[in-house]
Amino acid sequence: MQLVWSPSFSRELKRLIRRNPQLRGAIERTLEQLSENPFHSGLKTHKLKGDLADRWACSIDYGNRVVFRFVQNPDSGEEELLLLALGSHDEVY
């Protein structure tokens, strides 16, 4: 599945890696798994509620999450994952 990075996701990724360079490998593995199978058991993917009801989240590690939405590419009609936010639990929710 194609991953589409929002501008805010890109900024948050750079900021998180700058603060925690040791997370780079875990983030790369998470994004690869997300691309291959968004519901891989290791990701702990779950649907969000409330104001974020149209979004999903998965775990990078115990404290960090990726928030995303399933979207349809208007050109190809393929389903894609729009990566929206990245960071600690408190930062993304």
GROMACS .gro file of C-alpha atoms in nm:
model
   93
    1MET     CA    1   0.000   0.000   0.000
    2GLN     CA    2   0.130   0.344  -0.093
    3LEU     CA    3   0.223   0.577   0.195
    4VAL     CA    4   0.156   0.948   0.142
    5TRP     CA    5   0.330   1.185   0.383
    6SER     CA    6   0.149   1.501   0.487
    7PRO     CA    7   0.371   1.809   0.533
    8SER     CA    8   0.311   1.803   0.909
    9PHE     CA    9   0.412   1.434   0.926
   10SER     CA   10   0.740   1.513   0.746
   11ARG     CA   11   0.818   1.796   0.991
   12GLU     CA   12   0.734   1.581   1.293
   13LEU     CA   13   0.948   1.295   1.160
   14LYS     CA   14   1.253   1.521   1.121
   15ARG     CA   15   1.197   1.669   1.466
   16LEU     CA   16   1.153   1.329   1.634
   17ILE     CA   17   1.465   1.181   1.471
   18ARG     CA   18   1.668   1.490   1.561
   19ARG     CA   19   1.563   1.454   1.927
   20ASN     CA   20   1.586   1.072   1.933
   21PRO     CA   21   1.821   0.940   1.661
   22GLN     CA   22   1.795   0.587   1.806
   23LEU     CA   23   1.430   0.574   1.691
   24ARG     CA   24   1.518   0.593   1.321
   25GLY     CA   25   1.533   0.214   1.275
   26ALA     CA   26   1.208   0.152   1.461
   27ILE     CA   27   1.030   0.422   1.258
   28GLU     CA   28   1.159   0.278   0.929
   29ARG     CA   29   1.046  -0.074   1.026
   30THR     CA   30   0.704   0.057   1.134
   31LEU     CA   31   0.652   0.244   0.806
   32GLU     CA   32   0.761  -0.062   0.606
   33GLN     CA   33   0.518  -0.287   0.797
   34LEU     CA   34   0.244  -0.026   0.759
   35SER     CA   35   0.299  -0.023   0.384
   36GLU     CA   36   0.291  -0.403   0.361
   37ASN     CA   37   0.002  -0.466   0.600
   38PRO     CA   38  -0.156  -0.183   0.805
   39PHE     CA   39  -0.310  -0.441   1.039
   40HIS     CA   40   0.008  -0.636   1.117
   41SER     CA   41  -0.022  -0.755   1.477
   42GLY     CA   42   0.308  -0.593   1.578
   43LEU     CA   43   0.175  -0.249   1.488
   44LYS     CA   44  -0.122  -0.266   1.728
   45THR     CA   45  -0.331  -0.069   1.476
   46HIS     CA   46  -0.650   0.070   1.621
   47LYS     CA   47  -0.929   0.306   1.516
   48LEU     CA   48  -0.948   0.633   1.703
   49LYS     CA   49  -1.258   0.787   1.860
   50GLY     CA   50  -1.401   1.130   1.928
   51ASP     CA   51  -1.255   1.419   1.727
   52LEU     CA   52  -1.016   1.175   1.556
   53ALA     CA   53  -1.286   0.922   1.460
   54ASP     CA   54  -1.188   0.911   1.092
   55ARG     CA   55  -0.827   0.820   1.177
   56TRP     CA   56  -0.624   0.520   1.280
   57ALA     CA   57  -0.309   0.485   1.490
   58CYS     CA   58  -0.031   0.231   1.521
   59SER     CA   59   0.263   0.193   1.757
   60ILE     CA   60   0.628   0.255   1.679
   61ASP     CA   61   0.733   0.156   2.030
   62TYR     CA   62   0.581   0.179   2.375
   63GLY     CA   63   0.561   0.559   2.377
   64ASN     CA   64   0.539   0.669   2.012
   65ARG     CA   65   0.258   0.648   1.757
   66VAL     CA   66   0.179   0.714   1.392
   67VAL     CA   67  -0.165   0.855   1.309
   68PHE     CA   68  -0.300   0.795   0.960
   69ARG     CA   69  -0.611   0.780   0.743
   70PHE     CA   70  -0.713   0.551   0.459
   71VAL     CA   71  -0.770   0.766   0.148
   72GLN     CA   72  -0.841   0.693  -0.216
   73ASN     CA   73  -0.603   0.824  -0.480
   74PRO     CA   74  -0.817   1.034  -0.716
   75ASP     CA   75  -0.605   0.942  -1.020
   76SER     CA   76  -0.558   0.569  -0.980
   77GLY     CA   77  -0.850   0.484  -0.751
   78GLU     CA   78  -0.607   0.288  -0.531
   79GLU     CA   79  -0.636   0.302  -0.155
   80GLU     CA   80  -0.345   0.479   0.014
   81LEU     CA   81  -0.240   0.563   0.368
   82LEU     CA   82  -0.213   0.934   0.443
   83LEU     CA   83   0.036   0.973   0.729
   84LEU     CA   84  -0.086   1.261   0.947
   85ALA     CA   85   0.105   1.272   1.274
   86LEU     CA   86   0.398   1.113   1.452
   87GLY     CA   87   0.513   1.143   1.810
   88SER     CA   88   0.442   1.050   2.166
   89HIS     CA   89   0.097   0.945   2.279
   90ASP     CA   90   0.027   1.287   2.427
   91GLU     CA   91   0.155   1.474   2.119
   92VAL     CA   92  -0.060   1.295   1.861
   93TYR     CA   93  -0.389   1.251   2.049
   0.00000   0.00000   0.00000
